[in-house]
Amino acid sequence: MLRRPKPSDSEADLLREQEKFLTSGTPSAANVVRRPDKRRGQAGEGGPGNVDNEGRPRDVVTIEDLPDQLPSLTPAPPKKSRFKAGRVTFEDEDGGERLDRHDIHVSAVLSKIVERDTSSTPISLPAHTGIAFPKVMHRSETSGQVPLSSTAAKKSLFARELAARRLKEGKTLSHCAPEAAHAHKHRAQNLLPDTSMETDQRGVAGDQPTAVTGADLLSARGLGGPGSLAESMRIHRENQAKLQAMSQSEILLEQKKLLSQLDPKLVDFVRSRKAQSVPSSASSSKQPQGENGKDNFPLENRNRQPVSSSAALLLENPREVQMEQEDEEEVLPPPAVTEKDLLMPKKEWVNMDKLEPEKLEWMRDLPAPRKKGTNKAMQARFDFAGTLIPPTEDLPTHLGLHHHGEEPERAGYSLQELFLLSRSQLIRQRSLALGTLANILSKARAGEYRSVLKGSVVSTVLDAGLIFLLRFALDDGVEGVMSAAVHALKALLVCEDDEDCLDCTFSWFRGMACFPLLPSAQEEEEEEEDKGLPESMKETAEEKEERKTDHDVARQDVVKGLLKIKLLPRLRYILEVFRPSPPVVQDVLQILTRIARHSSISATQVLECPRLMETVLSEFLPASWTAPSSPVPQSVYGLPLAGAMKLLRVLATCGRHACARLFNSLGVRERLPCLLSVEPAELLVEPTEALRITTEAYRLWAVAAAYGQACQLYIDLYPGLAKTLQSVHTVLSLADPLLPLQLQRVLALLSLLTQVTHTAGCHQELQSGMVSCQGEECPPPPPVSWGHVTGLQASLLGHLRGFVKDLDNPVQKEVSLVVIPAYLIYLKAYYHQLSRQNCFKPVETLQEIERLASEVLVPLMSHHAFQGLIENLKASSVVCNVQSDRLGPETAPCLPGLACSGWRDRPGLVAPNSPFPLLTALLLLLKTITGIHKGLSNMFTSLLLSEPVTGYLRCCSQAMPTLCHSTPWLVCHEHHLLYLLLRLAHRLVSIEPQVAKQASLYHQVALVLLPWLLPGSEYLGHELLSTIIFNKDFISEGHSGGPEAVELGELKLHEETRQHTSPSLQTVGALLREACIQLPSIRGCFLTHLAHLEPSVLTSRDALLGRNPWISSHLLPELTGPTVPSDWPFLPLVSLYERTGLSDGGGLEVEDLPQGALQAVTHCLQWLLLLEVWREEALKVILPVAKLARLSCVFLCSSDLFLERPVQKLTWGLFRLLTRRSRLDSLDLNLPPPGLASFQDLYAALLSQFEAVSFGDRLFGCWLLLPLQRRYSGTMRLAVFGEHVGMLRSLGVTLAQLSIPIERFTSPPEDSLPLLHLYFRSLVTGNLKPCWCPVLYVVTLSHVNAFIFSQDAAASEVEAARHSMLRKIHYLSDEVLFAIVSFNISDLHDCTNSSPFPLSEVIFSEVSLHSTTNSSVSYFFFTIKSLFYYHFWTCFKSSTLYCCVTG
């Protein structure tokens, strides 16, 4: 027995089972039967016509994309025609022959069709209406439908029509059966006179024609246009003319023939149309019912009919027409359907007995749009251009923005609806949705929705899975959809303003360097399965990355997610196979450029994608090409493109190895001479594109030269470069409409020459290094040497002189201000490298520098154009003008951008009127030439002391900029300017008294600049620490009576507050004097603790000083934060805690600490004291709670470090500064300190350390009392009185030693019941005594007293606790009871401020009475106490409160 196939069977198993079935001979369960052909007879049956038909040629119509095999359909039973038997057929006529006779050729059909002449027909657009859809004809409005009977309520439409036909046929037979033979004969006789009479009458009255109203059967509805009615009337007149030309016998013959050939259903339809056209009023004019009226056709009614009804009269039965007219008189047309009627089912509605109002909602008219605004959030809707449509705007419906979605009255599409349409089956809908999304993303990236929409559009669409939607659309086989997807992806990834801004700053100092556009590094929590495992068994970062899903990767990093879903191979396929239109090619190149800017890893993936770079180079950077036939070519394949050259430049920026691969392996070295050896006008491309291509070619060459590569091209193309330099003034003519592009080309050329000069300056060092190094790796010397570039200096210096003179010309001033910075940067490179050459001639060089300063630089600085430019210094600053993120462009955390939208139209660092490029270039040159010729420094004092520069520095010293991905590359340029201003001040502070007066300002700027420096600027930070920050010339307070002034201020403060101070607190002045003396040692201490940055400092030095052969990449390190942390003054202290405090638990003694630890901590505390006293503004970036947490490391690093005399003195001074009344309010311990989960955790460690090693140290005690203020969390007070209650025996800080007012501990009264119970228990159990812990004893008494004797209404739980304490007081000793009931904080203050007795004597403790030497005094205090207690106890026992307590 054969088994049934299983789903798991393979194809071989099925073939094996088939062979078994065929060999077994078992009959199949189903047989294939060929159905007979109705036209040919039975299957396989031959006929007489078959032989002829076989030889007759047939036309075969082939359709493209039509499958060879028809799809298999389930055979359905043949349909039977009810009227087939009634049709007239001839015996000698065969249906097949009839079809073959008419199926000769398509021309036989088309030749008989005569098209109407529509050349003169006017074409008009459809009229605008207020409704969304054309008016729908309801079935109940048609008057010709047979009325439904009550029994046919549940019958189908076809069944009802058959029933009506049977009923009509039955009536006809009942009326016509008795005289059927007579009726036919009489009808023929009666039609003759009627027709002749009508014809005769029309002929006689030809001069007075009857009014023509048109045909009944021809309504001209389908013709359309304004001439449809005239066409209908023309056809009607033609039919009428044919009827009038026919005789009566011909009319009867045609009538008989038509009635026999036409379908009876069609005949009934014509008769019904005739019956509908008869007016209801015509029935009143009929003849009386009688024999004559029944036999004769009413001529009066016929005469009143339109002339076009003659064709219908030939098909009508007079009796049937008369009966139908009588029926029509009784049936009136139903009224129009209203909205109220829609809610009630009608019997005319077919199969709609059950009411479903929700399905009729779409037929309602659109509600009116909102008239007024509302605070309620509404869904954003956009038009096809991406413009946000206000909810109150009423747009016409013909714009195509209304649809049957949510809120149908509102025009526009929401993001959700666009996402849905982008996956539609209709190509047009997919393209339209993707194009609209692209427009929305472009406007969102520009920040146009930030002020009107809640939330971020970019983040919303990314969270909704936009990149996967676009990736699916890129795989679409339709080029239009694919192009729209590419455009949307480009709108998501690329901001054209960002790219333009980066191109504009390429010629600036370090302009080719840029940060990778990576998202912020988010530290992921350690997974549960990795916790507790050794490091060797934990998953690596690469393994975790591979395990992530595509969605998780895209959610954290959009570009990385796109690379993971194979975007690069798809883009290569689009370029290589699809060969799309020029806009799509440009979009693809921009997308690849943005991916290359993401990181060096992404750039490497672009380079290594199979055939991608080969396709780009061969198609869009060919070695030879022909001129396009039109200015706007239909295809850019085979033509050079600036976008492709820019892609190569960005790839080369990512690393020297990538650059070498481009030039050596991919053939870029051979293509550059093809583009740069001729003028742009000779490149056989459009002029604008030619300038862009040559500009990008110069920039690519400059990047390669910045690595020390491609310098042989400089030697080969030197004549062309010299020729281009000679024509600089010519090409920069204002008459040239392409002046902005010409400017960029000249700036790119100057950048190239600057980098070649730097590379040539390193030739000598590399040459000597190859000789001196023995087996060590050393870069090879470049082919260009210093002799190849010395001839350029004279020519470029002449250009600079000319442009400085052109500043007097208002027409040429703007051009001169743009190009002068590039010339200054070149001269800086030239003189910097010249001083390192063996051919350096000091005397000649000094004279040349003097002429440069006096003839060029000083006139430039004093020119009114330069002065007007630096007036914009503060307005153009990024540091001084922190823009609100709400008004900036939209960015997403997973897709960072540069936020440069609209940079040309708003003030900023790269705006056209920004002084930063010119001032930075000038200061660079000044730093270089003043280093060679130090006597020139005082010539530039006016620049440093000018009001715009001084105001700008003062504003920077107080600024607190925030770091985000949109500002670092701009802020780096501003950091360069600030550093150069400080270096100029460093040159002048010791020789110019006016500059020395502003030394504190420059020192303040240096202090705030150091923690702002970003990766890539480590060398600047090293220079600031080495030259300015610890320079005593910039700390003028140290040698101008500053320490003495501090001491006087402390004494004045003590006199005003009348507080007693410990002797150590009066030595702040001496501590400051010692710190100023130790500044060189302090500098060495901090440089030692920053030694881990040495590799970064060397890399940054090579880039900033132009050591090109040693530069590995112009892509800056990943932006993980500033180079130096903001709390860098605490670095030695925190570093020691991390090495010893965490590992050894703070139990090491000073002798066991690393060598130099005590000295490092001392220097750190000295520097902190100096900053807190004289540079308080520089430390405001550090939170007060962070300062307290960092200083707490003094107690946690070692068991006795805080007991060392210099450490304790400095810590006491810092504690007094941190607890001044002006700073206590800003100290918020509820905030978590940076690097810690909470301050409570740190406080718990301090409590444990105090119990272990404090020995009752007063400094440590004050440190622990500070967080116990009433305004801070009660968790720390609970820890003291709960877990660490034993420490109360040694916390002996007095009120005089505590620099914090006691009211901060006692006010407001404590309201925590658990804490009050602990307070009360510590008092009654004797754990807290005034001789052990005076401060907390007073605090506890205050809170317990306020709680017991409070008169405020409280909850029952609080009242019960209060009564419980009162009951327990009854059994207390006299001293504790008296202290509780007699405590008064105001009396305490009076006594402590005026009495020399200690606190324990003030509150009548047992110790104070026994310690008094005078017996009379002791007896006096005892008597006073006894009387007071007796009076209080008497009053208390007589009160109702005592009754409540004891009862």
Coordinates of N, CA, C and O in Angstrom, one line a residue, residues 419 457-466 551 555 894:
F419 N 4.2 56.4 6.9 CA 4.9 55.1 7.0 C 4.0 54.0 6.4 O 4.5 53.1 5.7
V457 N 11.2 65.2 15.8 CA 10.7 64.4 14.6 C 11.7 63.3 14.2 O 11.4 62.2 14.0
V458 N 13.0 63.7 14.3 CA 14.0 62.7 13.9 C 14.1 61.6 14.8 O 14.1 60.4 14.4
S459 N 14.0 61.8 16.1 CA 14.0 60.7 17.1 C 12.8 59.9 17.0 O 12.8 58.7 17.1
T460 N 11.6 60.5 16.7 CA 10.4 59.8 16.6 C 10.4 58.8 15.4 O 10.1 57.6 15.6
V461 N 10.9 59.2 14.3 CA 10.9 58.4 13.1 C 11.9 57.3 13.2 O 11.8 56.2 12.7
L462 N 13.0 57.6 13.9 CA 14.1 56.6 14.1 C 13.6 55.5 15.1 O 13.8 54.3 14.9
D463 N 12.9 55.9 16.1 CA 12.3 54.9 17.0 C 11.2 54.1 16.3 O 11.0 52.9 16.7
A464 N 10.6 54.6 15.3 CA 9.6 53.9 14.6 C 10.2 52.9 13.6 O 9.4 52.2 12.9
G465 N 11.5 52.9 13.4 CA 12.1 52.0 12.5 C 12.3 52.5 11.1 O 12.1 51.8 10.1
L466 N 12.6 53.8 11.0 CA 12.7 54.4 9.7 C 13.9 53.8 8.8 O 13.7 53.6 7.6
H551 N 18.2 45.8 15.3 CA 17.4 46.9 15.9 C 18.2 47.6 17.1 O 18.2 48.8 17.2
R555 N 19.5 51.4 17.1 CA 18.9 52.3 18.2 C 20.0 53.0 18.9 O 19.8 54.2 19.3
C894 N 21.5 59.1 18.7 CA 22.2 58.0 17.9 C 22.6 58.5 16.5 O 23.2 57.8 15.7

